[in-house]
């Protein structure tokens, strides 16, 4: 295996390892967000898009080169088989064809997993932001609820105090105070309703991101099964070649 295809194979195994680590269930998206916020990763994020596009271009070039080699040696393989040339030449062409097919699988899966890895990181970041927003909205709702309860308790105490006093002047003043408190309570209720609506919207967004993550996980499991099947086919081809 030449240097560039050894590098592609190593890159593919590294991608599989990283995706498996990102899919570990006991590491939450918030933990991953904290890891991504490390100063080292923050410095690398500046060059992330350029590095991503560069690797995409390199993998596409290698993939197209592998496709060309497969088509080339497939045609030669058919021609040599039809011409009934000697066994050594036929085996050499067959070996070249096998290597080109192996390189095609390596570059193709590396390109696909690179896109999957980018999407996985993006979904983890979005899910972490949604969870953080959800927690902040819950705290805000709890604070608004406590404040509303406090004002309502004060209003009840004022009403009890007013009921014990018979002075009309004091009653008028108490009614004004009571009206003011009612307005404040209504305002707090409106704020509580707005916060509850925002919390519901955030819950919907978190649910949507979780569904996307589950779909990506199912797609990744299907890809791993397909990769194992192709790896088994390659192993069988190598065994046949050795025989």
mmCIF file of C-alpha atoms in Angstrom:
data_model
loop_
_atom_site.group_PDB
_atom_site.id
_atom_site.type_symbol
_atom_site.label_atom_id
_atom_site.label_comp_id
_atom_site.label_asym_id
_atom_site.label_seq_id
_atom_site.Cartn_x
_atom_site.Cartn_y
_atom_site.Cartn_z
ATOM 1 C CA UNK A 1 0.000 0.000 0.000
ATOM 2 C CA UNK A 2 1.447 3.357 -1.030
ATOM 3 C CA UNK A 3 1.896 6.275 1.334
ATOM 4 C CA UNK A 4 -1.263 8.191 0.355
ATOM 5 C CA UNK A 5 -3.521 5.153 0.708
ATOM 6 C CA UNK A 6 -1.925 4.248 4.037
ATOM 7 C CA UNK A 7 -2.727 7.795 5.176
ATOM 8 C CA UNK A 8 -6.322 7.471 3.919
ATOM 9 C CA UNK A 9 -6.766 4.145 5.757
ATOM 10 C CA UNK A 10 -5.369 5.652 8.968
ATOM 11 C CA UNK A 11 -7.664 8.655 8.536
ATOM 12 C CA UNK A 12 -10.661 6.329 8.061
ATOM 13 C CA UNK A 13 -9.883 4.363 11.247
ATOM 14 C CA UNK A 14 -9.460 7.652 13.114
ATOM 15 C CA UNK A 15 -12.851 8.867 11.868
ATOM 16 C CA UNK A 16 -14.521 5.658 13.044
ATOM 17 C CA UNK A 17 -12.916 6.024 16.468
ATOM 18 C CA UNK A 18 -13.946 9.680 16.846
ATOM 19 C CA UNK A 19 -17.542 8.991 15.784
ATOM 20 C CA UNK A 20 -17.777 6.086 18.237
ATOM 21 C CA UNK A 21 -16.525 8.343 21.048
ATOM 22 C CA UNK A 22 -19.012 11.085 20.087
ATOM 23 C CA UNK A 23 -21.850 8.527 20.213
ATOM 24 C CA UNK A 24 -21.062 7.401 23.775
ATOM 25 C CA UNK A 25 -24.335 7.810 25.719
ATOM 26 C CA UNK A 26 -22.819 8.747 29.092
ATOM 27 C CA UNK A 27 -21.140 11.907 27.709
ATOM 28 C CA UNK A 28 -23.813 14.592 27.449
ATOM 29 C CA UNK A 29 -23.909 17.282 24.739
ATOM 30 C CA UNK A 30 -23.240 19.914 27.417
ATOM 31 C CA UNK A 31 -20.020 18.107 28.342
ATOM 32 C CA UNK A 32 -18.982 18.047 24.675
ATOM 33 C CA UNK A 33 -19.715 21.766 24.418
ATOM 34 C CA UNK A 34 -17.431 22.421 27.383
ATOM 35 C CA UNK A 35 -14.735 20.336 25.680
ATOM 36 C CA UNK A 36 -15.187 22.282 22.440
ATOM 37 C CA UNK A 37 -14.814 25.545 24.394
ATOM 38 C CA UNK A 38 -11.265 24.646 25.521
ATOM 39 C CA UNK A 39 -8.834 27.403 24.331
ATOM 40 C CA UNK A 40 -6.954 24.930 22.115
ATOM 41 C CA UNK A 41 -10.130 24.016 20.229
ATOM 42 C CA UNK A 42 -11.117 27.687 20.031
ATOM 43 C CA UNK A 43 -7.857 28.455 18.256
ATOM 44 C CA UNK A 44 -8.332 25.531 15.881
ATOM 45 C CA UNK A 45 -11.923 26.581 15.112
ATOM 46 C CA UNK A 46 -10.581 29.546 13.118
ATOM 47 C CA UNK A 47 -9.024 27.135 10.612
ATOM 48 C CA UNK A 48 -11.759 24.469 10.869
ATOM 49 C CA UNK A 49 -13.692 25.422 7.736
ATOM 50 C CA UNK A 50 -10.548 25.694 5.618
ATOM 51 C CA UNK A 51 -9.269 22.353 6.905
ATOM 52 C CA UNK A 52 -12.653 20.712 6.298
ATOM 53 C CA UNK A 53 -12.830 21.924 2.688
ATOM 54 C CA UNK A 54 -9.200 20.977 2.048
ATOM 55 C CA UNK A 55 -9.718 17.416 3.268
ATOM 56 C CA UNK A 56 -12.942 17.171 1.253
ATOM 57 C CA UNK A 57 -11.090 18.178 -1.921
ATOM 58 C CA UNK A 58 -8.242 15.719 -1.251
ATOM 59 C CA UNK A 59 -10.629 12.842 -0.579
ATOM 60 C CA UNK A 60 -12.660 13.628 -3.706
ATOM 61 C CA UNK A 61 -9.479 13.647 -5.817
ATOM 62 C CA UNK A 62 -8.375 10.308 -4.351
ATOM 63 C CA UNK A 63 -11.846 8.857 -4.820
ATOM 64 C CA UNK A 64 -11.956 9.883 -8.490
ATOM 65 C CA UNK A 65 -8.463 8.479 -8.990
ATOM 66 C CA UNK A 66 -9.587 5.181 -7.445
ATOM 67 C CA UNK A 67 -12.637 5.107 -9.727
ATOM 68 C CA UNK A 68 -10.390 5.655 -12.725
ATOM 69 C CA UNK A 69 -8.073 2.840 -11.651
ATOM 70 C CA UNK A 70 -11.000 0.459 -11.106
ATOM 71 C CA UNK A 71 -12.409 1.179 -14.560
ATOM 72 C CA UNK A 72 -8.967 0.867 -16.116
ATOM 73 C CA UNK A 73 -8.087 -2.489 -14.600
ATOM 74 C CA UNK A 74 -11.623 -3.837 -14.984
ATOM 75 C CA UNK A 75 -11.378 -3.324 -18.752
ATOM 76 C CA UNK A 76 -7.883 -4.807 -18.853
ATOM 77 C CA UNK A 77 -9.055 -7.720 -16.710
ATOM 78 C CA UNK A 78 -11.838 -8.547 -19.158
ATOM 79 C CA UNK A 79 -9.553 -8.211 -22.184
ATOM 80 C CA UNK A 80 -6.812 -10.375 -20.671
ATOM 81 C CA UNK A 81 -9.330 -13.027 -19.662
ATOM 82 C CA UNK A 82 -10.779 -13.112 -23.161
ATOM 83 C CA UNK A 83 -7.312 -13.295 -24.739
ATOM 84 C CA UNK A 84 -6.279 -16.253 -22.547
ATOM 85 C CA UNK A 85 -2.873 -14.801 -21.669
ATOM 86 C CA UNK A 86 -0.454 -16.518 -19.299
ATOM 87 C CA UNK A 87 -1.389 -17.004 -15.660
ATOM 88 C CA UNK A 88 1.217 -14.635 -14.187
ATOM 89 C CA UNK A 89 0.037 -11.671 -16.248
ATOM 90 C CA UNK A 90 -3.600 -12.435 -15.437
ATOM 91 C CA UNK A 91 -2.839 -12.673 -11.698
ATOM 92 C CA UNK A 92 -0.931 -9.388 -11.841
ATOM 93 C CA UNK A 93 -3.907 -7.617 -13.447
ATOM 94 C CA UNK A 94 -6.225 -9.185 -10.897
ATOM 95 C CA UNK A 95 -4.011 -7.934 -8.061
ATOM 96 C CA UNK A 96 -4.051 -4.403 -9.524
ATOM 97 C CA UNK A 97 -7.837 -4.558 -9.790
ATOM 98 C CA UNK A 98 -8.176 -5.711 -6.184
ATOM 99 C CA UNK A 99 -5.943 -2.877 -4.927
ATOM 100 C CA UNK A 100 -7.862 -0.269 -6.921
ATOM 101 C CA UNK A 101 -11.163 -1.548 -5.509
ATOM 102 C CA UNK A 102 -9.726 -1.470 -1.985
ATOM 103 C CA UNK A 103 -8.582 2.124 -2.522
ATOM 104 C CA UNK A 104 -12.032 3.007 -3.829
ATOM 105 C CA UNK A 105 -13.684 1.706 -0.658
ATOM 106 C CA UNK A 106 -11.151 3.460 1.579
ATOM 107 C CA UNK A 107 -11.520 6.860 -0.074
ATOM 108 C CA UNK A 108 -15.307 6.563 -0.410
ATOM 109 C CA UNK A 109 -15.913 5.647 3.214
ATOM 110 C CA UNK A 110 -13.415 8.274 4.400
ATOM 111 C CA UNK A 111 -15.250 10.955 2.426
ATOM 112 C CA UNK A 112 -18.655 9.828 3.700
ATOM 113 C CA UNK A 113 -17.577 9.558 7.348
ATOM 114 C CA UNK A 114 -15.925 12.979 7.172
ATOM 115 C CA UNK A 115 -19.296 14.482 6.234
ATOM 116 C CA UNK A 116 -21.014 12.420 8.961
ATOM 117 C CA UNK A 117 -18.474 13.631 11.515
ATOM 118 C CA UNK A 118 -19.072 17.265 10.566
ATOM 119 C CA UNK A 119 -22.835 16.782 10.865
ATOM 120 C CA UNK A 120 -22.492 14.971 14.210
ATOM 121 C CA UNK A 121 -20.442 17.798 15.727
ATOM 122 C CA UNK A 122 -22.970 20.349 14.441
ATOM 123 C CA UNK A 123 -25.919 18.441 15.944
ATOM 124 C CA UNK A 124 -24.134 18.019 19.280
ATOM 125 C CA UNK A 125 -23.477 21.769 19.409
ATOM 126 C CA UNK A 126 -27.098 22.612 18.557
ATOM 127 C CA UNK A 127 -28.403 20.127 21.113
ATOM 128 C CA UNK A 128 -26.118 21.543 23.816
ATOM 129 C CA UNK A 129 -27.326 25.081 23.069
ATOM 130 C CA UNK A 130 -30.940 23.915 23.195
ATOM 131 C CA UNK A 131 -30.414 22.175 26.536
ATOM 132 C CA UNK A 132 -28.699 25.262 27.985
ATOM 133 C CA UNK A 133 -31.545 27.491 26.749
ATOM 134 C CA UNK A 134 -34.061 25.052 28.216
ATOM 135 C CA UNK A 135 -32.373 25.159 31.626
ATOM 136 C CA UNK A 136 -32.224 28.973 31.574
ATOM 137 C CA UNK A 137 -35.915 29.224 30.660
ATOM 138 C CA UNK A 138 -36.842 26.812 33.451
ATOM 139 C CA UNK A 139 -34.946 28.961 35.942
ATOM 140 C CA UNK A 140 -36.675 32.081 34.634
ATOM 141 C CA UNK A 141 -40.096 30.436 34.893
ATOM 142 C CA UNK A 142 -39.411 29.311 38.465
ATOM 143 C CA UNK A 143 -38.303 32.824 39.455
ATOM 144 C CA UNK A 144 -41.397 34.379 37.870
ATOM 145 C CA UNK A 145 -43.635 31.860 39.623
ATOM 146 C CA UNK A 146 -42.062 32.566 42.992
ATOM 147 C CA UNK A 147 -42.436 36.322 42.472
ATOM 148 C CA UNK A 148 -46.087 35.927 41.476
ATOM 149 C CA UNK A 149 -46.780 33.833 44.579
ATOM 150 C CA UNK A 150 -45.065 36.440 46.740
ATOM 151 C CA UNK A 151 -47.124 39.303 45.316
ATOM 152 C CA UNK A 152 -50.343 37.328 45.644
ATOM 153 C CA UNK A 153 -49.547 36.572 49.305
ATOM 154 C CA UNK A 154 -48.880 40.253 49.959
ATOM 155 C CA UNK A 155 -52.140 41.127 48.241
ATOM 156 C CA UNK A 156 -54.053 38.726 50.454
ATOM 157 C CA UNK A 157 -52.449 40.173 53.578
ATOM 158 C CA UNK A 158 -53.370 43.706 52.496
ATOM 159 C CA UNK A 159 -56.960 42.664 51.837
ATOM 160 C CA UNK A 160 -57.191 41.129 55.308
ATOM 161 C CA UNK A 161 -55.761 44.293 56.853
ATOM 162 C CA UNK A 162 -58.216 46.468 54.920
ATOM 163 C CA UNK A 163 -61.175 44.387 56.039
ATOM 164 C CA UNK A 164 -60.358 45.205 59.692
ATOM 165 C CA UNK A 165 -60.284 48.984 59.124
ATOM 166 C CA UNK A 166 -63.577 50.854 58.659
ATOM 167 C CA UNK A 167 -62.262 54.235 57.631
ATOM 168 C CA UNK A 168 -63.468 55.245 54.170
ATOM 169 C CA UNK A 169 -60.313 57.202 53.448
ATOM 170 C CA UNK A 170 -58.154 54.292 54.312
ATOM 171 C CA UNK A 171 -60.421 52.081 52.268
ATOM 172 C CA UNK A 172 -59.971 54.277 49.213
ATOM 173 C CA UNK A 173 -56.202 54.238 49.678
ATOM 174 C CA UNK A 174 -56.261 50.482 50.179
ATOM 175 C CA UNK A 175 -58.376 50.029 47.052
ATOM 176 C CA UNK A 176 -55.814 52.032 45.047
ATOM 177 C CA UNK A 177 -53.032 49.915 46.498
ATOM 178 C CA UNK A 178 -55.032 46.786 45.788
ATOM 179 C CA UNK A 179 -55.614 47.891 42.196
ATOM 180 C CA UNK A 180 -51.919 48.555 41.790
ATOM 181 C CA UNK A 181 -51.078 45.139 43.163
ATOM 182 C CA UNK A 182 -53.617 43.533 40.837
ATOM 183 C CA UNK A 183 -51.987 45.235 37.876
ATOM 184 C CA UNK A 184 -48.590 44.009 39.013
ATOM 185 C CA UNK A 185 -49.946 40.488 39.390
ATOM 186 C CA UNK A 186 -51.495 40.643 35.907
ATOM 187 C CA UNK A 187 -48.171 41.870 34.519
ATOM 188 C CA UNK A 188 -46.328 39.029 36.225
ATOM 189 C CA UNK A 189 -48.873 36.540 34.892
ATOM 190 C CA UNK A 190 -48.313 37.885 31.368
ATOM 191 C CA UNK A 191 -44.554 37.544 31.796
ATOM 192 C CA UNK A 192 -45.048 34.008 33.132
ATOM 193 C CA UNK A 193 -47.166 33.099 30.092
ATOM 194 C CA UNK A 194 -44.540 34.531 27.710
ATOM 195 C CA UNK A 195 -41.788 32.602 29.465
ATOM 196 C CA UNK A 196 -43.859 29.411 29.370
ATOM 197 C CA UNK A 197 -44.394 29.825 25.618
ATOM 198 C CA UNK A 198 -40.647 30.308 25.117
ATOM 199 C CA UNK A 199 -39.971 27.205 27.224
ATOM 200 C CA UNK A 200 -42.406 25.175 25.114
ATOM 201 C CA UNK A 201 -40.721 26.387 21.926
ATOM 202 C CA UNK A 202 -37.299 25.437 23.308
ATOM 203 C CA UNK A 203 -38.624 21.974 24.246
ATOM 204 C CA UNK A 204 -39.845 21.504 20.677
ATOM 205 C CA UNK A 205 -36.451 22.533 19.297
ATOM 206 C CA UNK A 206 -34.627 20.126 21.639
ATOM 207 C CA UNK A 207 -37.002 17.323 20.607
ATOM 208 C CA UNK A 208 -36.351 18.041 16.917
ATOM 209 C CA UNK A 209 -32.574 17.997 17.439
ATOM 210 C CA UNK A 210 -32.845 14.714 19.399
ATOM 211 C CA UNK A 211 -34.823 13.178 16.530
ATOM 212 C CA UNK A 212 -32.124 14.311 14.072
ATOM 213 C CA UNK A 213 -29.451 12.774 16.305
ATOM 214 C CA UNK A 214 -31.368 9.474 16.469
ATOM 215 C CA UNK A 215 -31.705 9.457 12.657
ATOM 216 C CA UNK A 216 -27.980 10.090 12.310
ATOM 217 C CA UNK A 217 -27.225 7.268 14.733
ATOM 218 C CA UNK A 218 -29.407 4.841 12.755
ATOM 219 C CA UNK A 219 -27.712 5.934 9.545
ATOM 220 C CA UNK A 220 -24.312 5.403 11.137
ATOM 221 C CA UNK A 221 -25.284 1.902 12.351
ATOM 222 C CA UNK A 222 -26.408 1.034 8.818
ATOM 223 C CA UNK A 223 -23.134 2.368 7.458
ATOM 224 C CA UNK A 224 -21.094 0.280 9.908
ATOM 225 C CA UNK A 225 -23.013 -2.858 8.899
ATOM 226 C CA UNK A 226 -22.350 -2.068 5.236
ATOM 227 C CA UNK A 227 -18.691 -1.451 6.011
ATOM 228 C CA UNK A 228 -18.390 -4.797 7.827
ATOM 229 C CA UNK A 229 -20.040 -6.548 4.874
ATOM 230 C CA UNK A 230 -17.643 -4.920 2.395
ATOM 231 C CA UNK A 231 -14.679 -5.694 4.671
ATOM 232 C CA UNK A 232 -15.768 -9.325 4.718
ATOM 233 C CA UNK A 233 -15.982 -9.297 0.926
ATOM 234 C CA UNK A 234 -12.479 -7.879 0.677
ATOM 235 C CA UNK A 235 -11.156 -10.518 3.083
ATOM 236 C CA UNK A 236 -12.765 -13.251 1.028
ATOM 237 C CA UNK A 237 -11.233 -11.752 -2.120
ATOM 238 C CA UNK A 238 -7.800 -11.734 -0.447
ATOM 239 C CA UNK A 239 -8.257 -15.367 0.644
ATOM 240 C CA UNK A 240 -9.191 -16.377 -2.868
ATOM 241 C CA UNK A 241 -6.197 -14.508 -4.254
ATOM 242 C CA UNK A 242 -3.851 -16.212 -1.782
ATOM 243 C CA UNK A 243 -5.243 -19.594 -2.778
#
